[in-house]
Coordinates of C-alpha atoms and ligand atoms in Angstrom, one line a residue:
M58 CA 67.4 -132.7 162.4
T59 CA 69.8 -133.0 165.3
H60 CA 71.9 -136.1 165.2
S61 CA 73.5 -138.3 167.8
T62 CA 77.1 -138.0 168.7
P63 CA 79.5 -138.7 165.8
A64 CA 82.3 -141.2 165.8
I65 CA 85.7 -140.0 164.6
V66 CA 87.5 -142.8 162.9
I67 CA 91.3 -142.6 162.1
L68 CA 93.7 -145.0 160.5
G69 CA 97.1 -143.5 161.5
Q70 CA 98.9 -141.6 164.2
G71 CA 99.2 -138.6 161.8
S72 CA 95.5 -138.0 162.0
L73 CA 95.2 -137.8 165.8
A74 CA 95.9 -134.0 166.0
T75 CA 93.1 -133.2 163.5
A76 CA 90.8 -135.7 165.3
R77 CA 91.4 -133.9 168.6
R78 CA 90.5 -130.6 166.9
L79 CA 87.2 -132.2 165.7
Q80 CA 86.6 -133.4 169.3
Q81 CA 86.5 -129.8 170.3
V82 CA 83.5 -129.3 168.0
Y83 CA 81.9 -132.5 169.3
P84 CA 83.1 -133.0 172.8
A85 CA 81.2 -136.2 173.4
A86 CA 82.6 -137.8 170.2
L87 CA 85.0 -140.7 170.6
I88 CA 88.1 -141.2 168.5
H89 CA 88.3 -144.7 167.1
G90 CA 91.9 -145.6 166.2
L91 CA 93.2 -148.6 164.3
G92 CA 94.9 -151.1 166.7
G93 CA 98.7 -151.2 166.3
R94 CA 98.7 -148.0 164.3
V95 CA 97.3 -145.4 166.6
E96 CA 98.4 -144.7 170.2
G97 CA 96.1 -142.7 172.5
A98 CA 92.7 -143.1 170.7
D99 CA 89.6 -143.4 172.9
R100 CA 88.6 -146.7 171.3
V101 CA 90.7 -149.3 169.5
Y102 CA 89.3 -151.1 166.5
Q103 CA 90.9 -153.9 164.5
E104 CA 89.1 -153.9 161.2
F105 CA 88.4 -150.6 159.4
G106 CA 85.6 -151.9 157.1
A107 CA 83.7 -153.8 159.7
T108 CA 83.9 -150.9 162.2
L109 CA 82.7 -148.3 159.6
R110 CA 79.8 -150.5 158.5
E111 CA 78.8 -151.2 162.1
L112 CA 78.7 -147.5 163.0
Y113 CA 76.7 -146.8 159.8
Q114 CA 74.2 -149.5 160.6
Q115 CA 73.8 -148.3 164.2
D116 CA 72.9 -144.9 162.7
T117 CA 76.0 -143.2 164.2
P118 CA 77.3 -140.1 162.3
I119 CA 80.8 -140.9 160.9
I120 CA 83.7 -138.5 160.5
A121 CA 86.5 -140.6 158.8
L122 CA 89.9 -139.0 158.5
C123 CA 90.9 -140.7 155.2
A124 CA 90.3 -140.6 151.5
A125 CA 86.7 -140.2 150.5
G126 CA 87.1 -143.1 148.1
I127 CA 87.9 -145.5 150.9
V128 CA 84.8 -144.5 152.8
I129 CA 82.6 -144.9 149.7
R130 CA 84.0 -148.3 148.8
T131 CA 83.6 -149.5 152.4
L132 CA 80.0 -148.4 152.8
A133 CA 78.9 -149.2 149.2
P134 CA 77.4 -152.6 149.9
L135 CA 75.1 -151.0 152.5
L136 CA 73.9 -148.0 150.5
L137 CA 71.0 -149.5 148.6
E138 CA 69.5 -151.2 151.6
K139 CA 68.8 -148.0 153.5
G140 CA 66.4 -145.1 153.2
A141 CA 67.5 -142.9 156.1
E142 CA 71.2 -142.8 156.8
P143 CA 73.5 -141.1 159.2
P144 CA 75.7 -138.2 158.1
V145 CA 79.1 -139.5 156.8
L146 CA 82.0 -137.2 156.1
A147 CA 85.5 -137.6 154.9
V148 CA 88.1 -135.2 156.3
A149 CA 91.6 -134.9 155.1
E150 CA 94.2 -136.2 157.6
D151 CA 95.7 -132.7 157.9
G152 CA 92.3 -131.0 158.2
S153 CA 92.7 -129.2 154.9
A154 CA 89.4 -130.6 153.3
V155 CA 85.9 -131.5 154.6
V156 CA 83.8 -133.6 152.2
P157 CA 80.2 -134.4 153.2
L158 CA 79.4 -137.8 151.5
L159 CA 76.1 -139.2 152.7
G160 CA 73.2 -138.2 154.9
G161 CA 72.0 -135.1 153.1
L162 CA 68.7 -135.3 154.9
G163 CA 70.5 -136.2 158.2
G164 CA 72.3 -132.8 158.4
V165 CA 75.6 -133.8 156.9
N166 CA 76.0 -130.3 155.3
D167 CA 75.5 -128.6 158.7
M168 CA 78.1 -130.8 160.1
A169 CA 80.5 -130.1 157.2
R170 CA 80.0 -126.4 157.9
E171 CA 80.6 -126.8 161.6
I172 CA 83.8 -128.8 161.0
A173 CA 85.0 -126.6 158.3
A174 CA 84.6 -123.5 160.5
A175 CA 86.6 -125.1 163.2
L176 CA 89.4 -126.2 160.8
E177 CA 89.2 -122.8 159.0
V178 CA 88.6 -124.2 155.5
A179 CA 85.7 -124.2 153.1
P180 CA 83.4 -127.2 153.2
A181 CA 83.0 -129.1 149.9
I182 CA 79.2 -128.7 149.8
T183 CA 77.7 -129.9 146.5
T184 CA 73.9 -129.8 147.3
S185 CA 72.6 -127.1 145.0
G186 CA 69.5 -126.2 147.0
E187 CA 71.6 -125.6 150.1
L188 CA 74.2 -123.6 148.2
R189 CA 71.6 -121.3 146.7
F190 CA 69.3 -120.9 149.7
G191 CA 71.6 -121.5 152.6
T192 CA 69.4 -124.1 154.1
C193 CA 68.1 -127.5 153.2
L194 CA 64.3 -127.2 152.8
L195 CA 64.2 -131.0 152.9
N196 CA 65.9 -131.1 156.3
P197 CA 64.0 -128.8 158.7
P198 CA 65.6 -128.3 162.1
S199 CA 64.4 -130.3 165.1
G200 CA 60.9 -129.4 166.0
Y201 CA 59.7 -129.4 162.4
T202 CA 58.7 -132.2 160.1
L203 CA 58.5 -132.2 156.3
G204 CA 55.1 -133.2 155.0
D205 CA 56.3 -135.1 152.0
L206 CA 59.8 -135.7 150.8
E207 CA 59.0 -136.1 147.1
T208 CA 57.0 -132.9 147.0
G209 CA 59.9 -131.3 148.8
K210 CA 62.4 -132.4 146.2
R211 CA 60.2 -131.2 143.4
F212 CA 59.8 -127.9 145.2
V213 CA 63.5 -127.4 145.6
S214 CA 64.2 -128.1 141.9
D215 CA 61.3 -125.7 141.0
L216 CA 62.9 -122.9 143.1
L217 CA 66.3 -123.7 141.6
A218 CA 64.7 -123.3 138.2
G219 CA 63.7 -119.8 139.1
H220 CA 60.2 -120.0 140.5
S221 CA 59.3 -117.9 143.5
V222 CA 57.6 -118.9 146.8
R223 CA 55.6 -117.4 149.6
I224 CA 55.7 -118.6 153.2
E225 CA 52.5 -119.0 155.3
G226 CA 52.8 -119.5 159.0
A227 CA 55.7 -119.1 161.4
A228 CA 59.0 -120.8 160.7
P229 CA 61.9 -118.6 162.1
W230 CA 64.5 -120.7 160.4
L231 CA 63.0 -120.2 156.9
E232 CA 63.1 -116.4 157.5
Q233 CA 66.9 -116.6 157.6
A234 CA 67.1 -118.6 154.4
Q235 CA 67.6 -116.8 151.1
L236 CA 64.5 -118.1 149.5
P237 CA 63.2 -116.4 146.3
E238 CA 60.2 -115.0 148.3
E239 CA 57.4 -113.1 146.6
P240 CA 54.0 -112.3 148.2
Q241 CA 52.1 -113.2 145.0
A242 CA 54.0 -116.4 144.3
R243 CA 52.0 -119.4 143.1
R244 CA 54.0 -121.8 145.2
S245 CA 53.8 -121.7 148.9
I246 CA 55.4 -123.3 152.0
H247 CA 52.7 -123.8 154.6
V248 CA 53.8 -124.1 158.2
G249 CA 51.2 -125.2 160.7
S250 CA 49.6 -128.0 162.8
V251 CA 46.2 -128.0 161.2
E252 CA 45.3 -131.1 159.3
R253 CA 45.1 -130.3 155.6
V254 CA 45.6 -131.8 152.2
A255 CA 48.4 -130.1 150.3
S256 CA 47.4 -128.4 147.1
P257 CA 49.6 -129.1 144.1
D258 CA 51.7 -126.0 144.6
E259 CA 52.1 -126.3 148.3
L260 CA 54.8 -127.8 150.6
L261 CA 53.6 -128.6 154.1
I262 CA 55.9 -128.3 157.1
Y263 CA 54.5 -129.3 160.5
P264 CA 55.8 -127.8 163.8
R265 CA 55.9 -130.5 166.4
C266 CA 53.7 -128.5 168.8
V267 CA 51.0 -130.9 169.8
V268 CA 50.7 -133.1 172.9
V269 CA 48.0 -135.7 173.6
L270 CA 47.2 -136.2 177.3
V271 CA 45.9 -139.6 177.8
S272 CA 43.8 -139.8 181.0
A273 CA 42.6 -143.4 180.7
V274 CA 43.9 -146.0 178.4
E275 CA 41.2 -147.5 176.0
A276 CA 41.2 -150.3 173.5
D277 CA 43.3 -149.8 170.4
L278 CA 44.8 -146.6 171.8
T279 CA 46.8 -145.8 168.7
N280 CA 43.8 -145.6 166.4
A281 CA 41.8 -143.8 169.1
I282 CA 44.5 -141.1 169.2
R283 CA 44.5 -140.9 165.4
A284 CA 40.8 -140.5 165.3
A285 CA 40.7 -137.9 168.1
M286 CA 43.3 -135.8 166.3
Q287 CA 41.6 -136.1 163.0
H288 CA 38.3 -135.1 164.6
A289 CA 39.9 -132.1 166.1
N290 CA 41.5 -131.3 162.7
V291 CA 45.0 -131.5 164.1
A292 CA 47.7 -133.1 161.9
L293 CA 49.3 -136.3 163.2
Q294 CA 52.7 -135.1 161.9
A295 CA 52.5 -132.2 164.5
L296 CA 52.4 -134.6 167.4
A297 CA 55.4 -134.1 169.7
C298 CA 54.6 -136.6 172.4
L299 CA 52.1 -138.5 174.5
V300 CA 51.6 -137.6 178.1
A301 CA 50.1 -139.6 180.9
A302 CA 50.1 -139.8 184.7
P303 CA 53.0 -141.6 186.4
D304 CA 50.7 -144.5 187.6
Q305 CA 50.3 -145.4 183.9
M306 CA 54.1 -145.8 183.5
A307 CA 54.2 -149.6 183.0
C308 CA 51.1 -149.7 180.8
P309 CA 52.0 -151.7 177.7
A310 CA 49.2 -150.1 175.5
L311 CA 50.6 -146.6 176.1
R312 CA 54.1 -147.7 175.3
E313 CA 52.9 -149.4 172.1
A314 CA 50.9 -146.4 171.0
A315 CA 53.9 -144.1 171.5
L316 CA 56.0 -146.5 169.5
E317 CA 53.5 -146.8 166.7
L318 CA 53.0 -143.1 166.5
G319 CA 56.8 -142.6 166.6
V320 CA 56.8 -140.1 169.5
P321 CA 58.2 -140.1 173.0
L322 CA 56.0 -140.9 176.0
R323 CA 56.3 -138.5 179.0
F324 CA 54.7 -138.6 182.5
V325 CA 53.4 -135.6 184.3
A326 CA 52.4 -135.8 187.9
S327 CA 49.7 -133.2 187.8
A328 CA 47.7 -132.3 184.7
S329 CA 47.2 -128.8 186.1
D330 CA 50.9 -128.1 185.8
F331 CA 50.6 -128.9 182.2
R332 CA 47.5 -126.7 181.7
A333 CA 49.4 -123.8 183.0
L334 CA 51.7 -123.7 180.0
P335 CA 51.4 -120.3 178.4
G336 CA 49.8 -119.9 175.0
V337 CA 48.6 -123.5 174.8
T338 CA 45.1 -124.2 173.6
F339 CA 43.3 -127.3 174.8
I340 CA 40.9 -129.3 172.8
E341 CA 38.8 -131.7 174.9
T342 CA 37.8 -134.8 173.0
A343 CA 34.9 -137.0 173.5
R344 CA 37.4 -139.7 174.5
N345 CA 39.7 -140.1 177.5
M346 CA 42.2 -137.6 176.1
T347 CA 42.9 -133.9 175.7
I348 CA 44.8 -132.4 172.8
A349 CA 47.1 -129.5 173.6
V350 CA 48.4 -127.3 170.8
A351 CA 51.3 -124.9 171.6
P352 CA 52.2 -121.9 169.5
Q353 CA 55.7 -123.2 168.9
P354 CA 57.5 -126.5 168.6
L355 CA 57.8 -128.1 172.0
D356 CA 60.9 -129.3 173.7
V357 CA 59.6 -132.6 175.0
T358 CA 62.5 -133.1 177.3
R359 CA 61.0 -130.4 179.4
I360 CA 57.6 -132.0 179.7
G361 CA 57.4 -134.1 182.8
R362 CA 59.8 -137.0 182.7
P363 CA 60.2 -140.3 180.8
R364 CA 59.7 -143.8 182.2
G365 CA 63.0 -144.8 183.9
R366 CA 65.0 -147.6 182.6
L367 CA 67.3 -150.1 184.2
A368 CA 69.3 -152.5 182.1
V369 CA 71.5 -155.1 183.7
I370 CA 74.1 -155.9 181.1
G371 CA 76.8 -158.4 180.5
L372 CA 80.0 -157.1 179.0
G373 CA 81.2 -160.5 177.9
P374 CA 84.7 -161.6 179.0
G375 CA 86.3 -158.3 178.0
A376 CA 87.1 -158.0 174.3
A377 CA 84.8 -155.5 172.5
Q378 CA 84.1 -157.9 169.7
L379 CA 82.5 -160.3 172.2
M380 CA 80.0 -157.8 173.5
V381 CA 76.6 -158.1 172.0
P382 CA 75.3 -155.2 170.0
A383 CA 72.3 -154.6 172.2
V384 CA 74.7 -154.0 175.1
K385 CA 76.7 -151.5 173.0
A386 CA 73.5 -149.6 172.2
E387 CA 72.5 -149.7 175.8
L388 CA 75.8 -148.2 176.9
A389 CA 75.3 -145.4 174.4
R390 CA 71.9 -144.4 175.8
A391 CA 72.7 -144.7 179.5
T392 CA 72.7 -141.6 181.8
D393 CA 74.1 -143.5 184.8
V394 CA 76.4 -146.5 185.0
L395 CA 76.8 -148.5 188.2
G396 CA 79.2 -151.4 189.0
Y397 CA 82.4 -152.6 190.3
E398 CA 85.0 -150.1 189.2
T399 CA 87.0 -152.6 187.1
Y400 CA 84.0 -153.5 185.0
V401 CA 82.7 -149.9 184.7
R402 CA 86.2 -149.0 183.3
M403 CA 86.0 -152.0 181.0
A404 CA 82.6 -150.8 179.7
G405 CA 83.9 -147.3 178.8
P406 CA 85.0 -144.8 177.7
F407 CA 81.9 -142.8 178.5
R408 CA 80.8 -139.3 177.6
P409 CA 81.2 -136.5 180.0
D410 CA 77.4 -136.3 180.5
Q411 CA 77.2 -139.9 181.7
V412 CA 77.4 -140.4 185.5
L413 CA 79.6 -143.2 186.8
H414 CA 78.8 -144.7 190.2
C415 CA 81.7 -147.1 191.0
T416 CA 81.4 -149.3 194.1
D417 CA 83.2 -152.1 195.8
N418 CA 82.5 -155.6 194.4
R419 CA 80.8 -156.7 197.6
E420 CA 78.1 -154.1 197.9
E421 CA 75.8 -155.8 195.5
M422 CA 72.4 -155.3 197.1
Q423 CA 73.1 -151.7 197.9
R424 CA 74.1 -151.2 194.3
A425 CA 70.9 -152.8 193.1
R426 CA 68.8 -150.6 195.3
H427 CA 70.7 -147.5 194.2
A428 CA 70.0 -148.4 190.6
F429 CA 66.3 -148.6 191.2
E430 CA 66.3 -145.2 193.0
L431 CA 68.0 -143.6 190.0
A432 CA 65.8 -145.3 187.4
A433 CA 62.6 -144.4 189.3
Q434 CA 63.6 -140.8 188.8
G435 CA 63.3 -141.3 185.1
R436 CA 67.0 -141.9 184.4
S437 CA 68.4 -144.5 182.1
V438 CA 70.5 -146.7 184.3
I439 CA 73.0 -149.5 183.6
V440 CA 74.3 -152.1 186.1
V441 CA 77.4 -153.6 184.7
S442 CA 78.5 -157.3 185.1
S443 CA 81.3 -159.1 183.3
G444 CA 80.4 -162.1 181.3
D445 CA 76.7 -162.7 181.6
P446 CA 74.8 -160.8 184.2
G447 CA 72.8 -163.8 185.2
V448 CA 75.8 -166.0 185.9
F449 CA 77.0 -165.4 189.5
A450 CA 76.5 -161.6 188.9
M451 CA 74.2 -158.6 189.3
A452 CA 71.0 -159.7 187.6
A453 CA 69.8 -161.9 190.5
A454 CA 70.7 -159.2 193.0
V455 CA 68.7 -156.6 191.0
L456 CA 65.7 -158.9 190.9
E457 CA 66.0 -159.7 194.6
A458 CA 66.0 -156.0 195.4
L459 CA 62.9 -155.5 193.3
H460 CA 61.1 -158.5 194.8
E461 CA 61.7 -157.1 198.3
S462 CA 60.4 -153.7 197.4
S463 CA 56.9 -152.5 197.5
D464 CA 57.7 -149.1 196.0
P465 CA 55.4 -148.7 192.9
G466 CA 58.0 -146.4 191.4
W467 CA 60.6 -149.3 191.4
H468 CA 58.1 -151.7 189.9
S469 CA 57.2 -149.4 187.0
V470 CA 60.8 -149.1 185.9
D471 CA 61.5 -150.5 182.4
L472 CA 63.8 -153.3 183.6
E473 CA 65.7 -155.5 181.1
I474 CA 68.5 -158.0 181.4
L475 CA 70.9 -158.1 178.5
P476 CA 73.0 -161.2 178.2
G477 CA 76.7 -161.6 177.6
V478 CA 79.2 -164.2 176.8
S479 CA 80.0 -165.9 180.1
A480 CA 83.6 -166.8 181.0
S481 CA 83.0 -170.6 180.8
L482 CA 81.7 -170.2 177.2
A483 CA 84.5 -167.9 176.1
T484 CA 87.1 -170.2 177.7
A485 CA 85.6 -173.3 176.1
A486 CA 85.6 -171.6 172.7
L487 CA 89.3 -170.9 173.0
A488 CA 90.1 -174.6 173.8
G489 CA 87.7 -176.2 171.3
A490 CA 84.4 -177.6 172.6
P491 CA 84.9 -179.0 176.1
L492 CA 81.3 -178.1 176.9
G493 CA 80.0 -180.0 173.9
H494 CA 78.0 -182.4 176.0
D495 CA 76.1 -182.1 179.3
F496 CA 78.0 -179.9 181.8
C497 CA 77.6 -178.3 185.2
V498 CA 78.4 -174.8 186.2
M499 CA 79.4 -174.1 189.8
S500 CA 80.9 -171.2 191.8
L501 CA 83.4 -172.5 194.4
S502 CA 82.9 -169.4 196.5
D503 CA 81.4 -170.2 199.9
N504 CA 80.7 -166.6 200.7
L505 CA 77.0 -166.9 200.0
K506 CA 76.5 -170.7 200.5
P507 CA 77.8 -173.3 203.0
W508 CA 80.9 -175.2 201.9
S509 CA 79.1 -178.5 202.7
I510 CA 76.6 -177.8 199.9
I511 CA 79.5 -177.2 197.5
E512 CA 81.1 -180.5 198.5
Q513 CA 77.9 -182.4 198.0
R514 CA 77.1 -180.8 194.6
L515 CA 80.7 -181.5 193.5
D516 CA 80.5 -185.1 194.5
L517 CA 77.1 -185.6 192.7
A518 CA 78.1 -183.7 189.6
A519 CA 81.4 -185.6 189.3
Q520 CA 79.6 -188.9 189.9
A521 CA 77.1 -188.0 187.2
D522 CA 80.1 -187.6 184.8
L523 CA 79.2 -184.0 183.9
V524 CA 81.9 -181.7 182.6
L525 CA 82.6 -179.2 185.4
A526 CA 83.0 -175.4 185.0
F527 CA 84.3 -173.7 188.1
Y528 CA 83.8 -169.9 188.6
N529 CA 85.4 -168.2 191.6
P530 CA 87.8 -171.1 191.9
I531 CA 90.1 -169.6 194.5
S532 CA 91.0 -166.3 196.3
R533 CA 93.2 -165.0 199.0
S534 CA 90.4 -165.5 201.6
R535 CA 89.5 -169.0 200.2
P536 CA 92.9 -170.6 199.7
W537 CA 92.2 -174.3 200.4
Q538 CA 88.8 -174.9 198.9
L539 CA 90.0 -175.6 195.3
G540 CA 92.4 -178.3 196.5
R541 CA 89.5 -180.0 198.4
A542 CA 87.2 -179.7 195.4
L543 CA 89.9 -181.4 193.2
E544 CA 90.2 -184.2 195.7
I545 CA 86.4 -184.9 195.5
V546 CA 86.5 -184.8 191.7
A547 CA 89.5 -187.2 191.6
Q548 CA 87.4 -189.8 193.3
H549 CA 85.3 -190.1 190.2
R550 CA 87.7 -189.2 187.3
T551 CA 91.1 -190.5 186.1
A552 CA 94.3 -188.5 186.4
Q553 CA 94.3 -188.2 182.5
T554 CA 91.0 -186.3 182.5
P555 CA 91.6 -183.1 180.4
V556 CA 91.5 -179.8 182.2
V557 CA 91.3 -176.3 180.6
L558 CA 92.5 -173.2 182.4
G559 CA 91.5 -169.9 180.9
R560 CA 92.9 -166.8 182.5
D561 CA 91.9 -163.2 181.6
V562 CA 90.1 -164.6 178.6
G563 CA 89.3 -161.8 176.1
R564 CA 91.4 -159.4 178.1
P565 CA 95.0 -158.2 177.7
G566 CA 97.3 -161.0 178.8
Q567 CA 94.8 -163.8 178.0
A568 CA 96.3 -167.2 178.7
L569 CA 95.0 -170.7 177.9
R570 CA 96.5 -173.8 179.4
V571 CA 95.4 -177.4 178.6
T572 CA 96.5 -179.9 181.3
T573 CA 95.2 -182.9 183.1
L574 CA 93.5 -183.5 186.4
G575 CA 96.6 -185.4 187.7
A576 CA 98.9 -182.5 186.9
L577 CA 96.6 -179.7 188.1
T578 CA 97.6 -177.8 191.2
S579 CA 95.9 -174.9 193.0
D580 CA 98.9 -172.6 192.4
Q581 CA 98.1 -172.7 188.6
V582 CA 94.8 -171.1 189.3
D583 CA 93.7 -167.6 190.6
M584 CA 90.5 -165.7 190.9
R585 CA 90.8 -164.5 187.3
T586 CA 90.9 -168.1 186.0
M587 CA 88.1 -170.3 184.7
V588 CA 88.5 -174.0 185.3
L589 CA 87.0 -176.6 183.0
I590 CA 87.3 -180.2 184.0
G591 CA 86.4 -182.8 181.4
S592 CA 84.1 -185.8 181.8
S593 CA 85.1 -189.4 181.0
T594 CA 84.6 -188.8 177.3
T595 CA 86.4 -185.4 177.0
C596 CA 89.4 -185.9 174.7
T597 CA 92.3 -183.9 173.2
F598 CA 94.4 -184.0 170.0
P599 CA 97.2 -181.8 168.7
R600 CA 96.4 -178.7 166.7
S601 CA 98.6 -177.4 163.9
D602 CA 99.9 -174.4 165.9
G603 CA 101.4 -176.7 168.5
G604 CA 98.7 -176.5 171.1
E605 CA 95.9 -179.0 171.7
W606 CA 92.2 -179.1 170.8
V607 CA 89.9 -180.2 173.6
Y608 CA 86.4 -181.4 173.0
T609 CA 83.6 -183.5 174.5
P610 CA 81.7 -185.5 171.9
R611 CA 78.0 -185.0 171.5
W612 CA 77.3 -188.6 172.0
Y613 CA 77.6 -190.8 175.0
G614 CA 78.3 -194.5 175.4
E615 CA 78.6 -196.2 172.0
K616 CA 79.5 -193.8 169.1
P617 CA 76.3 -193.8 166.9
G618 CA 76.8 -195.5 163.5
T619 CA 79.7 -197.7 164.6
Ligands
SAH231 N1 79.2 -163.1 185.4 C1 80.6 -163.6 185.1 C2 81.1 -164.4 186.2 C3 81.4 -163.7 187.5 S1 82.1 -164.7 188.7 C4 80.5 -164.4 183.8 O1 79.4 -164.8 183.3 O2 81.6 -164.7 183.2 C5 83.8 -164.3 188.5 C6 84.6 -165.5 188.1 O3 84.4 -165.7 186.7 C7 86.1 -165.3 188.2 O4 86.5 -165.7 189.5 C8 86.6 -166.3 187.1 O5 86.6 -167.6 187.6 C9 85.5 -166.1 186.1 N2 85.9 -165.1 185.0 C10 85.3 -164.0 184.8 N3 85.8 -163.4 183.7 C11 86.8 -164.1 183.3 C12 87.8 -164.1 182.2 N4 87.8 -163.0 181.4 N5 88.7 -165.0 182.1 C13 88.6 -166.1 182.9 N6 87.8 -166.3 183.9 C14 86.9 -165.3 184.1

């Protein structure tokens, strides 16, 4: 099994040199360093336990440069929950020892050997089958699937106990293993794509060499594919991918079938290209599909192309802890990242294979169209916003671009908007709960709307006694607008009305100020500031650290129960 890019986790500066050597083995791997202890890591984390558990739960292979015991204790609570697990290794800080801990079926021993070779030490491999045979029968390389894990385990222990085995079918990697082979052996390993029931002394291994071409989508596609394969006597475990024509790209039934069968979905413009593949046999079925069987496992990444994806993501205000996990996962799978340079940098670091397209903040429609062009080619594209992408940010621009387009390629892109913590919410949380009752969110920028509309809305919102949250409060090209806005609000609110200013919330240099409407002046605010203005019920009281809590009660008028 080939695994995704590992994370290298270090606790102290002393491990950085070894971590860099490991990075030469896995160039795309990032070094995660403990904040305050490690200078120059690729990512900074604050809590070792939480970080390790999160990586494990996201199925990320982990190389921890610390004592094996620490890693075991940290992951112990998660171990019983999980069947499949990522490889986890402990490596001595000075690189003198490599200990594979978990993920025997996920290739941990292969990783241990790779790392040990780079560090010029012997890996501490303890899996007896691997030691004896030089390969893990239970963990075939990519392109092959083990029929049944329990049979496999019994097989390995039988072989370890001295039984011999014969191999039927082609499996180049098994030829290199030092298995106790004998032509007359009772036990056999059978490699092939034909559907069969394993006999008691047989271990089945399936090459993923079968493709199902779906020419027309029918009802209950998943079962139709299963039935067609069974009828053709082809094993389901040998299925490498489903293939369809590009005009089927947005078809939900196809997507669901691929998901249920656990295989990728690829799109090929002309079926005749596909039929030209050398050595492939085609089985026409009575249904709207063709089964193609190749002589060897197929590299599905070379068959046509996948459906393109476009995700418009919100980073949250800045701090990694405030980024939703779905966004983190999306950042890991992206091939292309578009956005205003500051935000793209904030979303990183990225791997060398990920393409960054940084643009000016103002070219939003152009950026949206570029994103669709890339996604329509089958790439996995991210458009980055800070905060939430739907709040004065890229999501609306992306939808506008799609709405204006009649290109079927754009409309069949797998488009998803992933939310983030918006600046008003992050600022409010720092101050307490100023948005605890009805509130109104406004951008004070008159770049895309007339100033008269802003004045009118301000007047009505202030009159309605809503708490006000101002985005884009001021900028060099819009110097007077905030002052005018405050004048309008002051017509409806007292000078004692609490005001919260959050600057660079969730970013280095974060500053929170609690003041009043009477004391607020434009020079306390810049374009990196969020302005929250209380309603008539918003109140403050001292907090134990010397600051002030701000909140707006949930009730209005008479306090209930008094
Ligand atoms: N989509 C973003 C808002 C973009 S508009 C979101 O949901 O947060 C840009 C404005 O948001 C800035 O002018 C500022 O008023 C506010 N803002 C964005 N990030 C901020 C942060 N980290 N701290 C304070 N204000 C921020």
